[in-house]
Amino acid sequence: MGYSGFRVIKEGLFGQKGWKPVWRDPEPKPEYDAVIIGGGGHGLSTAYYLAKEHGMTNIAVLEKGYIGGGNVGRNTTIVRANYFLPGNSEFYSHSLKLWETMEQDLNYNVMHSQRGLINLFHSDGQRDAFARRGNAMINQGDDAVLLDREGVREYLPYLDFDNVRFPIYGGLLHPRGGTARHDAVAWGYARGADQRGVDIIQNCEVTGIDIEGGKVKGVQTTRGVIRAKKVGIVVAGRSGQVAAMAGMRLPIESHVLQAFVTEGLKPVIDHVVSFGMGHFYISQSDKGGLVFGGDIDFYSSYAARGNLPMKEHVMDAAMTLMPMIGKAKVLRSWGGIMDMTPDGSPIIDKTDTEGLFIDCGWCYGGFKAVPGSGFSFAHLMATGNHHEPAAKFRLDRFRTGVGLMDEEGTGSQHNLH
Amino acid sequence: MRIDCPNCGERDRREFYYQGDAVVLNRPSEDAGAQAWDDYLHNRANPAGETRDLWFHEGGCRAWLVVERNTMTHAVHAATLAEKVKR
Ligand SMILES: Cc1cc2nc3c(=O)[nH]c(=O)nc-3n(C[C@H](O)[C@H](O)[C@H](O)COP(=O)(O)OP(=O)(O)OC[C@H]3O[C@@H](n4cnc5c(N)ncnc54)[C@H](O)[C@@H]3O)c2cc1C
Ligand SMILES: [Zn+2]
């Protein structure tokens, strides 16, 4: 059944009793045309576009936990297209366009809010770098406005502009940047895929990948053997482990990234704001909580919880940038496991095993990529050809050195991106 | 998280800089070929459990250490001077 304003009112009048679960809970079939390992944002959107764009409906998504339990339900929900290297630039541009039609396409309210993203700068050198980035964004067909100090003050009057150490020189405004409700994105794609016949199977961990004569034959799971002609690995922080089941060693190290939310407050921060000195960024959720975060903890980890030093760093940066935040109380903090690559850019590619595909390496920026990654990965799995906007996300770029995309120019070390 | 430096004793994680997997101690020879260099620079076992990685005691004795640690629990079991491990 579809959603509409009328239905919300009607259900409100009748005690909200008419809502039904929006996807089935099927038993796994013995065989599918394709299975997707991992029911995060990327796995679900891949399944949705396989069904919708390529008519592949005899497929399953295998999720070891529950839908929304991974990074797709843990991130700070920033959606943007402000990359500047060829490869990344066209991909995120395409993904943002899919965001702009997602709600109509899925008939699902993901609360996508293009409230504008402002990246602050604090020196002449940083201004030059942001001017260059802004030009690349405009060349790509997206939007960017270079704000001077007074320009930023109009949007964000509450910042400490005259901080002695890090005065604010200006900011790069990306008006189409913003946030979305992360769980809703997972649920919307799950519902859309299910409606087209995709089996979404939760509590089903893949424990092995069956390969015969260089071809994939299916997977071993905690709910039995499932045969499949095509298998896609889309497991974010667990990519290294699942790829090892197919004998692969990936250019990935898993790291923990933390995030924080305060108690609910009246509207105070209307945009997404990032500090240019020290890693800190913030937005306010529709419930009123200030949602913010910083850098990864820097050491490899699968713990999905972080340590105190990074918490302190994030709080220091917050107080430096907007001293008013000292009045707010932090309610919760949590962590997620990030699949970090040596150049900070992702991988959407075939593997040496026929029929086995991989989509990984999203580092801490894969939420905004959910529609674009699913669209391009589905294209690759269905047709065997790379989809143009994601054609540069090759696995072999690390071996050959051709086409590395180190957006921040920090070098070949997994934790520096 | 605290690391027991062989020179300085147990110290807070803040004193250390993290480099990555201890595989970086095994630098291949110049003519080892693309695959060996790819494995050295990029590819990782990335274990969920026991691991060996390289840390620099930046805020202390400035020695490089090989640390044995658990990536699931963050427990640190041992730290050895990298120069001893290499030989
Ligand atoms: C704190 C934090 C903040 C972030 N902020 C942002 C942001 O502001 N903007 C942005 O763009 N990105 C952000 N990210 C990154 C983004 O969340 C991730 O890059 C993205 O969600 C990863 O893709 P996914 O949704 O498919 O991952 P996940 O949701 O983690 O999905 C992977 C799934 O695979 C399943 N799985 C693993 N192993 C197996 C197995 N063997 N068998 C079956 N299933 C398996 C897991 O249970 C999991 O559900 C953030 C991440 C974190 C942790
Ligand atoms: Zn020491």
Coordinates of C-alpha atoms and ligand atoms in Angstrom, one line a residue:
Chain A
M1 CA 0.0 0.0 0.0
G2 CA 1.2 3.5 -0.8
Y3 CA 1.9 6.3 1.6
S4 CA 0.1 9.7 1.3
G5 CA -0.8 12.6 3.5
F6 CA -4.4 11.4 3.4
R7 CA -3.5 8.0 4.8
V8 CA -1.5 9.5 7.6
I9 CA -4.6 11.5 8.7
K10 CA -6.9 8.5 8.3
E11 CA -4.6 6.2 10.3
G12 CA -4.4 8.9 13.0
L13 CA -8.2 8.9 13.3
F14 CA -8.4 5.1 13.6
G15 CA -5.7 4.5 16.2
Q16 CA -2.8 3.8 13.8
K17 CA -4.1 0.2 13.5
G18 CA -3.9 -0.1 9.7
W19 CA -0.1 -0.1 9.3
K20 CA 1.3 -3.4 8.2
P21 CA 5.0 -4.6 8.1
V22 CA 6.4 -3.3 4.8
W23 CA 8.5 -6.2 3.8
R24 CA 8.1 -10.0 4.1
D25 CA 10.2 -12.3 6.3
P26 CA 10.7 -15.2 3.8
E27 CA 12.6 -18.5 4.2
P28 CA 15.6 -18.6 2.0
K29 CA 15.1 -20.5 -1.3
P30 CA 17.7 -23.1 -2.3
E31 CA 18.7 -21.1 -5.4
Y32 CA 18.6 -17.5 -6.7
D33 CA 19.8 -15.8 -9.9
A34 CA 21.8 -13.5 -7.6
V35 CA 22.4 -13.0 -3.9
I36 CA 23.7 -9.8 -2.2
I37 CA 25.7 -10.4 0.9
G38 CA 25.0 -7.5 3.4
G39 CA 21.7 -5.7 4.0
G40 CA 23.1 -2.2 4.6
G41 CA 22.2 0.8 2.5
H42 CA 24.4 -0.3 -0.4
G43 CA 23.2 -3.9 -0.4
L44 CA 19.5 -2.9 -0.3
S45 CA 19.8 -0.2 -3.0
T46 CA 21.7 -2.7 -5.2
A47 CA 18.9 -5.2 -4.8
Y48 CA 16.3 -2.5 -5.5
Y49 CA 18.0 -1.3 -8.7
L50 CA 18.7 -4.9 -9.9
A51 CA 14.9 -5.5 -9.7
K52 CA 13.8 -2.1 -11.0
E53 CA 16.3 -1.3 -13.7
H54 CA 17.3 -4.8 -14.8
G55 CA 14.2 -6.9 -14.1
M56 CA 16.2 -9.3 -11.9
T57 CA 13.6 -10.2 -9.3
N58 CA 14.7 -13.8 -8.3
I59 CA 17.3 -12.4 -5.9
A60 CA 18.0 -12.2 -2.2
V61 CA 19.7 -9.9 0.3
L62 CA 21.4 -11.9 3.1
E63 CA 21.9 -9.9 6.3
K64 CA 23.6 -11.4 9.3
G65 CA 21.8 -9.1 11.7
Y66 CA 18.8 -6.9 11.1
I67 CA 18.1 -4.3 8.5
G68 CA 19.6 -0.9 9.6
G69 CA 21.9 -2.4 12.3
G70 CA 25.1 -1.6 10.4
N71 CA 26.6 1.7 9.4
V72 CA 23.5 2.7 7.5
G73 CA 21.8 3.2 10.9
R74 CA 24.9 4.7 12.6
N75 CA 26.1 7.5 10.4
T76 CA 25.6 11.2 10.8
T77 CA 23.5 11.4 7.6
I78 CA 25.4 14.0 5.6
V79 CA 24.6 14.0 1.9
R80 CA 26.7 16.1 -0.5
A81 CA 28.5 16.2 -3.8
N82 CA 31.6 18.3 -3.2
Y83 CA 34.3 16.0 -4.4
F84 CA 36.8 17.2 -7.0
L85 CA 38.9 14.4 -8.4
P86 CA 37.7 12.8 -11.7
G87 CA 36.1 9.5 -10.7
N88 CA 34.7 10.7 -7.4
S89 CA 33.3 13.9 -8.9
E90 CA 31.0 12.4 -11.5
F91 CA 30.0 9.5 -9.1
Y92 CA 28.8 11.7 -6.2
S93 CA 27.1 14.1 -8.7
H94 CA 25.1 11.2 -10.0
S95 CA 24.3 10.0 -6.5
L96 CA 23.0 13.4 -5.4
K97 CA 20.7 13.5 -8.4
L98 CA 19.3 10.1 -7.3
W99 CA 18.8 11.5 -3.8
E100 CA 16.7 14.3 -5.2
T101 CA 14.2 11.9 -6.8
M102 CA 14.4 9.1 -4.2
E103 CA 11.3 9.9 -2.2
Q104 CA 9.0 10.0 -5.2
D105 CA 10.7 6.9 -6.6
L106 CA 10.4 4.9 -3.4
N107 CA 7.1 6.5 -2.3
Y108 CA 8.9 6.8 1.1
N109 CA 9.7 9.8 3.2
V110 CA 13.4 9.7 3.9
M111 CA 13.3 13.3 5.2
H112 CA 16.0 14.4 2.7
S113 CA 16.7 18.0 3.7
Q114 CA 18.9 20.1 1.4
R115 CA 19.6 22.7 4.1
G116 CA 23.0 23.6 2.7
L117 CA 26.5 22.5 3.8
I118 CA 29.1 25.1 4.8
N119 CA 32.8 24.0 5.0
L120 CA 34.7 26.7 6.9
F121 CA 38.2 27.9 6.1
H122 CA 40.7 29.6 8.4
S123 CA 43.7 30.7 6.3
D124 CA 44.5 32.1 2.8
G125 CA 45.8 28.8 1.7
Q126 CA 42.6 27.0 2.7
R127 CA 40.6 29.6 0.9
D128 CA 42.5 28.9 -2.3
A129 CA 41.9 25.1 -1.9
F130 CA 38.2 25.7 -1.3
A131 CA 37.9 28.1 -4.3
R132 CA 39.5 25.3 -6.4
R133 CA 37.1 22.7 -5.1
G134 CA 34.1 25.0 -5.6
N135 CA 35.2 25.5 -9.3
A136 CA 35.4 21.7 -9.7
M137 CA 31.9 21.3 -8.3
I138 CA 30.5 24.0 -10.7
N139 CA 32.3 22.4 -13.6
Q140 CA 30.7 19.1 -12.7
G141 CA 27.3 20.8 -12.9
D142 CA 26.7 21.0 -9.1
D143 CA 26.5 24.1 -7.0
A144 CA 29.1 25.9 -4.9
V145 CA 29.3 29.5 -3.5
L146 CA 32.5 30.9 -1.9
L147 CA 31.4 33.0 1.1
D148 CA 33.6 35.6 2.7
R149 CA 33.7 36.1 6.5
E150 CA 30.6 38.4 6.5
G151 CA 28.8 36.0 4.1
V152 CA 29.3 33.2 6.6
R153 CA 28.2 35.5 9.5
E154 CA 24.8 35.9 7.8
Y155 CA 24.2 32.2 7.9
L156 CA 26.0 31.2 11.1
P157 CA 26.1 34.2 13.5
Y158 CA 26.8 31.9 16.5
L159 CA 30.3 30.9 15.5
D160 CA 33.4 32.3 17.2
F161 CA 34.7 34.4 14.3
D162 CA 37.6 36.0 16.1
N163 CA 39.0 32.9 17.7
V164 CA 42.7 33.8 18.3
R165 CA 44.1 30.5 17.0
F166 CA 41.6 29.8 14.2
P167 CA 39.8 32.9 13.0
I168 CA 37.1 32.3 10.4
Y169 CA 38.1 33.6 6.9
G170 CA 35.0 32.3 5.1
G171 CA 33.3 29.1 3.9
L172 CA 32.4 27.1 0.8
L173 CA 28.6 26.8 0.7
H174 CA 27.1 23.8 -1.1
P175 CA 23.4 24.7 -1.2
R176 CA 22.2 21.2 -2.3
G177 CA 24.1 19.5 0.5
G178 CA 22.2 18.4 3.6
T179 CA 21.0 15.4 5.6
A180 CA 18.4 12.6 5.5
R181 CA 16.9 10.2 7.9
H182 CA 19.3 7.2 7.7
D183 CA 17.0 4.4 8.9
A184 CA 14.3 5.5 6.5
V185 CA 16.7 5.2 3.6
A186 CA 17.3 1.6 4.6
W187 CA 13.6 0.9 5.2
G188 CA 12.6 2.6 1.9
Y189 CA 14.9 0.6 -0.2
A190 CA 14.0 -2.6 1.7
R191 CA 10.3 -2.0 1.0
G192 CA 10.9 -1.1 -2.6
A193 CA 13.0 -4.2 -3.2
D194 CA 10.5 -6.4 -1.4
Q195 CA 7.6 -5.0 -3.4
R196 CA 9.5 -6.1 -6.6
G197 CA 9.9 -9.6 -5.3
V198 CA 13.3 -9.5 -3.7
D199 CA 13.7 -11.8 -0.6
I200 CA 15.2 -9.9 2.3
I201 CA 16.6 -12.5 4.7
Q202 CA 17.7 -11.3 8.1
N203 CA 19.6 -13.3 10.7
C204 CA 21.4 -15.0 7.9
E205 CA 25.2 -14.8 8.1
V206 CA 27.3 -15.8 5.1
T207 CA 30.0 -18.1 6.3
G208 CA 31.5 -19.3 3.1
I209 CA 31.6 -18.6 -0.7
D210 CA 31.4 -21.7 -3.0
I211 CA 33.7 -21.5 -6.0
E212 CA 34.2 -24.2 -8.6
G213 CA 36.5 -24.0 -11.6
G214 CA 36.9 -20.2 -11.1
K215 CA 33.2 -19.6 -11.1
V216 CA 31.0 -18.7 -8.1
K217 CA 28.3 -21.3 -7.3
G218 CA 26.7 -19.9 -4.2
V219 CA 27.2 -19.3 -0.5
Q220 CA 27.2 -21.1 2.8
T221 CA 25.1 -19.5 5.5
T222 CA 23.8 -20.0 9.0
R223 CA 20.5 -20.8 7.4
G224 CA 21.9 -23.4 4.9
V225 CA 23.4 -23.5 1.5
I226 CA 22.1 -21.0 -1.1
R227 CA 23.1 -21.5 -4.7
A228 CA 23.4 -18.4 -6.9
K229 CA 24.8 -17.6 -10.4
K230 CA 26.0 -14.2 -9.2
V231 CA 27.1 -13.0 -5.8
G232 CA 27.7 -9.4 -4.7
I233 CA 29.8 -8.6 -1.5
V234 CA 28.5 -5.4 0.1
V235 CA 29.4 -5.7 3.7
A236 CA 31.2 -2.4 4.5
G237 CA 33.4 -2.8 7.6
R238 CA 33.4 -6.6 7.2
S239 CA 34.6 -6.6 3.6
G240 CA 38.0 -8.1 4.5
Q241 CA 36.5 -11.1 6.2
V242 CA 33.9 -11.9 3.6
A243 CA 36.4 -11.4 0.7
A244 CA 38.7 -13.8 2.5
M245 CA 36.1 -16.5 2.1
A246 CA 36.8 -16.2 -1.7
G247 CA 40.6 -16.2 -1.1
M248 CA 40.9 -12.5 -1.6
R249 CA 43.1 -10.1 0.4
L250 CA 41.7 -6.6 0.1
P251 CA 43.4 -3.1 0.3
I252 CA 41.2 -2.4 3.3
E253 CA 41.8 -1.8 7.0
S254 CA 38.7 -1.6 9.3
H255 CA 38.6 1.4 11.6
V256 CA 36.2 2.8 14.2
L257 CA 34.4 6.1 13.7
Q258 CA 32.5 7.7 16.5
A259 CA 29.5 10.1 16.5
F260 CA 27.6 12.0 19.2
V261 CA 24.1 13.4 19.8
T262 CA 22.9 15.9 22.4
E263 CA 19.6 16.1 24.1
G264 CA 16.8 17.6 22.0
L265 CA 17.0 21.4 21.6
K266 CA 14.9 24.1 19.8
P267 CA 16.1 24.8 16.3
V268 CA 19.5 26.5 16.5
I269 CA 21.8 25.0 13.8
D270 CA 20.0 25.3 10.4
H271 CA 22.8 23.9 8.2
V272 CA 25.5 21.3 8.1
V273 CA 28.7 23.0 9.3
S274 CA 32.2 21.7 9.2
F275 CA 35.2 23.2 11.0
G276 CA 38.3 23.5 8.8
M277 CA 40.8 23.1 11.7
G278 CA 40.6 19.9 13.6
H279 CA 38.0 17.4 12.5
F280 CA 34.5 18.5 13.5
Y281 CA 31.2 18.7 11.8
I282 CA 27.6 19.2 13.0
S283 CA 24.0 19.4 12.1
Q284 CA 20.7 19.3 14.0
S285 CA 18.2 16.5 13.6
D286 CA 14.5 17.0 13.2
K287 CA 14.0 15.7 16.7
G288 CA 16.3 18.6 17.9
G289 CA 19.4 16.7 18.8
L290 CA 22.8 18.2 17.7
V291 CA 24.4 15.4 15.7
F292 CA 28.2 15.7 15.4
G293 CA 31.4 13.9 14.9
G294 CA 35.0 14.0 14.0
D295 CA 37.8 11.8 12.8
I296 CA 38.3 8.0 13.1
D297 CA 40.1 6.8 16.2
F298 CA 43.2 6.0 14.0
Y299 CA 43.9 2.4 15.0
S300 CA 42.3 -0.6 13.3
S301 CA 39.2 -1.9 15.2
Y302 CA 36.1 -4.0 14.9
A303 CA 34.7 -2.9 18.3
A304 CA 32.0 -0.4 17.1
R305 CA 32.9 1.7 20.0
G306 CA 35.7 4.2 20.4
N307 CA 38.1 5.6 23.0
L308 CA 38.2 8.8 25.0
P309 CA 41.0 10.7 23.2
M310 CA 38.9 11.2 20.1
K311 CA 35.9 12.1 22.1
E312 CA 38.0 14.8 23.8
H313 CA 39.3 16.1 20.5
V314 CA 35.8 16.4 19.0
M315 CA 34.5 18.2 22.1
D316 CA 37.6 20.6 22.0
A317 CA 36.9 21.4 18.4
A318 CA 33.2 22.0 19.1
M319 CA 34.0 24.4 21.9
T320 CA 36.6 26.2 19.8
L321 CA 34.2 26.7 16.9
M322 CA 30.9 27.4 18.7
P323 CA 31.3 28.0 22.4
M324 CA 27.5 28.0 22.9
I325 CA 27.6 24.2 22.5
G326 CA 29.0 24.0 26.0
K327 CA 25.5 24.5 27.3
A328 CA 24.2 21.4 25.6
K329 CA 24.4 17.9 27.2
V330 CA 25.7 14.9 25.2
L331 CA 23.1 12.2 25.3
R332 CA 24.8 9.3 23.6
S333 CA 27.9 8.3 21.6
W334 CA 28.5 5.3 19.4
G335 CA 30.8 3.9 16.8
G336 CA 30.7 2.1 13.4
I337 CA 33.2 0.0 11.6
M338 CA 34.6 1.8 8.5
D339 CA 36.2 0.0 5.5
M340 CA 39.2 2.3 4.9
T341 CA 41.1 2.1 1.6
P342 CA 44.7 3.4 1.0
D343 CA 43.5 6.3 -1.2
G344 CA 40.2 7.0 0.6
S345 CA 38.1 6.2 -2.5
P346 CA 35.8 3.2 -3.0
I347 CA 35.8 0.0 -5.0
I348 CA 33.0 -1.2 -7.3
D349 CA 34.4 -4.0 -9.4
K350 CA 34.4 -7.6 -10.6
T351 CA 36.8 -10.0 -9.0
D352 CA 39.0 -12.8 -10.5
T353 CA 36.2 -15.2 -9.7
E354 CA 33.5 -15.3 -12.5
G355 CA 30.1 -14.1 -11.1
L356 CA 31.6 -12.6 -7.9
F357 CA 31.4 -8.9 -7.5
I358 CA 32.5 -6.5 -4.8
D359 CA 31.4 -3.1 -3.6
C360 CA 33.4 -1.7 -0.6
G361 CA 35.9 0.8 0.6
W362 CA 33.4 3.6 1.4
C363 CA 35.5 4.9 4.3
Y364 CA 33.4 7.3 6.4
G365 CA 31.5 8.7 3.4
G366 CA 29.3 6.0 2.1
F367 CA 25.9 7.2 3.3
K368 CA 25.6 9.8 0.5
A369 CA 26.7 7.1 -1.9
V370 CA 23.8 4.7 -1.1
P371 CA 21.7 5.4 -4.2
G372 CA 24.6 5.9 -6.6
S373 CA 26.5 2.8 -5.4
G374 CA 23.5 0.6 -5.6
F375 CA 22.6 1.9 -9.1
S376 CA 26.1 1.4 -10.4
F377 CA 26.8 -1.9 -8.7
A378 CA 23.5 -3.3 -10.0
H379 CA 24.5 -2.2 -13.5
L380 CA 27.8 -4.0 -13.2
M381 CA 26.2 -7.2 -11.7
A382 CA 23.4 -7.3 -14.3
T383 CA 25.3 -6.4 -17.5
G384 CA 28.9 -7.2 -16.7
N385 CA 29.9 -3.7 -17.7
H386 CA 31.0 -0.8 -15.5
H387 CA 28.5 2.0 -15.1
E388 CA 30.0 5.2 -16.4
P389 CA 29.8 7.4 -13.2
A390 CA 31.5 4.6 -11.2
A391 CA 33.8 3.3 -13.9
K392 CA 37.0 4.5 -12.1
F393 CA 36.4 2.6 -8.9
R394 CA 38.7 -0.2 -9.9
L395 CA 40.3 -2.7 -7.6
D396 CA 43.5 -3.0 -9.6
R397 CA 44.3 0.7 -9.3
F398 CA 46.3 -0.1 -6.2
R399 CA 48.5 -2.7 -7.9
T400 CA 49.1 -0.6 -11.1
G401 CA 49.1 2.8 -9.4
V402 CA 47.0 4.1 -12.3
G403 CA 43.9 6.0 -11.3
L404 CA 44.4 6.4 -7.6
M405 CA 42.0 8.9 -6.2
D406 CA 43.5 10.5 -3.1
E407 CA 41.1 13.3 -2.6
E408 CA 42.9 14.8 0.4
G409 CA 46.4 14.1 -0.9
T410 CA 47.4 12.4 2.4
G411 CA 49.3 9.4 0.9
S412 CA 49.0 5.6 0.9
Q413 CA 48.0 4.9 4.5
H414 CA 44.6 3.5 5.3
N415 CA 43.9 5.5 8.4
L416 CA 44.8 8.9 6.9
H417 CA 41.7 9.4 4.8
Chain B
M1 CA 43.7 2.1 25.9
R2 CA 47.2 1.8 27.4
I3 CA 50.4 0.4 25.9
D4 CA 53.2 -1.1 27.9
C5 CA 56.3 0.4 26.3
P6 CA 59.5 -1.7 26.9
N7 CA 61.5 1.5 27.6
C8 CA 58.9 3.7 29.4
G9 CA 56.4 1.4 31.1
E10 CA 52.6 1.6 30.7
R11 CA 51.5 4.8 29.0
D12 CA 48.3 6.3 27.7
R13 CA 47.3 5.8 24.1
R14 CA 47.6 9.6 23.5
E15 CA 51.4 9.3 23.6
F16 CA 51.5 7.0 20.6
Y17 CA 51.2 7.4 16.8
Y18 CA 49.6 4.5 14.9
Q19 CA 51.1 3.5 11.6
G20 CA 49.2 0.4 10.6
D21 CA 49.7 -3.4 10.3
A22 CA 53.2 -4.6 11.2
V23 CA 53.5 -5.9 7.6
V24 CA 55.1 -2.5 7.0
L25 CA 58.3 -3.8 8.6
N26 CA 58.8 -6.2 5.8
R27 CA 59.8 -3.9 3.0
P28 CA 60.2 -5.8 -0.3
S29 CA 63.4 -5.4 -2.4
E30 CA 63.2 -3.0 -5.2
D31 CA 62.9 -5.7 -7.8
A32 CA 60.3 -7.8 -5.9
G33 CA 57.6 -7.0 -8.4
A34 CA 54.2 -5.2 -8.5
Q35 CA 52.4 -7.9 -6.4
A36 CA 54.9 -7.8 -3.5
W37 CA 54.7 -4.0 -3.4
D38 CA 50.9 -4.0 -3.6
D39 CA 50.8 -6.4 -0.7
Y40 CA 53.2 -4.3 1.3
L41 CA 51.6 -0.9 0.6
H42 CA 47.9 -1.7 0.4
N43 CA 46.6 -5.2 1.0
R44 CA 45.8 -6.2 4.6
A45 CA 44.7 -9.4 6.5
N46 CA 42.6 -6.9 8.5
P47 CA 41.8 -9.5 11.3
A48 CA 38.8 -9.3 13.5
G49 CA 40.6 -10.4 16.6
E50 CA 44.4 -10.7 17.4
T51 CA 46.6 -8.4 15.3
R52 CA 50.1 -7.0 15.3
D53 CA 50.6 -3.4 14.4
L54 CA 53.2 -0.7 14.5
W55 CA 53.1 2.2 16.9
F56 CA 55.5 5.1 17.5
H57 CA 56.1 6.3 21.0
E58 CA 56.0 9.9 19.9
G59 CA 55.4 11.4 23.3
G60 CA 57.9 9.2 25.1
C61 CA 61.1 7.5 24.1
R62 CA 60.4 7.8 20.3
A63 CA 60.9 4.1 19.7
W64 CA 58.9 2.1 17.1
L65 CA 57.0 -0.7 18.8
V66 CA 55.2 -3.8 17.5
V67 CA 52.0 -4.1 19.5
E68 CA 50.0 -7.2 19.9
R69 CA 46.4 -6.3 20.3
N70 CA 42.8 -7.5 19.9
T71 CA 40.7 -5.5 17.4
M72 CA 37.4 -6.7 18.9
T73 CA 38.1 -5.8 22.5
H74 CA 40.9 -3.2 22.3
A75 CA 42.9 -5.2 24.8
V76 CA 46.7 -4.7 24.4
H77 CA 48.7 -7.9 25.2
A78 CA 52.3 -7.0 24.5
A79 CA 54.6 -4.4 23.0
T80 CA 58.1 -5.2 21.7
L81 CA 60.8 -2.9 20.3
A82 CA 60.5 -3.0 16.5
E83 CA 64.3 -3.2 16.1
K84 CA 64.2 -6.5 18.0
V85 CA 61.3 -7.9 16.0
K86 CA 63.0 -7.2 12.7
R87 CA 66.1 -9.2 13.2
Ligands
LIG1 C1 29.6 7.4 13.0 C2 29.5 7.4 11.5 C3 29.2 8.5 10.8 C4 29.1 8.5 9.4 N1 28.7 9.7 8.8 C5 28.5 9.7 7.5 C6 28.0 10.9 6.8 O1 27.7 11.9 7.5 N2 27.8 10.9 5.5 C7 28.2 9.8 4.7 O2 28.0 9.8 3.5 N3 28.6 8.6 5.3 C8 28.8 8.6 6.7 N4 29.2 7.4 7.3 C9 29.6 6.2 6.4 C10 28.4 5.4 6.0 O3 27.6 5.1 7.1 C11 29.0 4.0 5.5 O4 30.0 4.3 4.5 C12 27.9 3.2 4.8 O5 26.7 3.2 5.6 C13 28.4 1.8 4.5 O6 27.6 1.1 3.6 P1 26.3 0.2 4.2 O7 25.2 1.1 4.5 O8 26.0 -0.8 3.1 O9 26.9 -0.5 5.4 P2 26.3 -1.3 6.6 O10 25.0 -0.7 7.0 O11 27.3 -1.5 7.6 O12 25.9 -2.7 5.9 C14 26.8 -3.8 5.8 C15 25.9 -5.0 6.3 O13 26.6 -6.2 6.0 C16 26.3 -7.1 7.0 N5 27.2 -8.2 7.0 C17 28.5 -8.2 7.4 N6 29.1 -9.4 7.2 C18 28.1 -10.2 6.8 C19 28.0 -11.6 6.5 N7 29.1 -12.4 6.7 N8 26.8 -12.2 6.1 C20 25.7 -11.4 6.0 N9 25.7 -10.0 6.2 C21 26.9 -9.5 6.7 C22 26.3 -6.3 8.3 O14 25.6 -6.9 9.3 C23 25.7 -5.0 7.8 O15 24.3 -4.8 8.0 C24 29.4 7.3 8.7 C25 29.7 6.2 9.4 C26 29.7 6.2 10.8 C27 30.0 4.9 11.5
ZN2 ZN 58.6 4.5 25.2

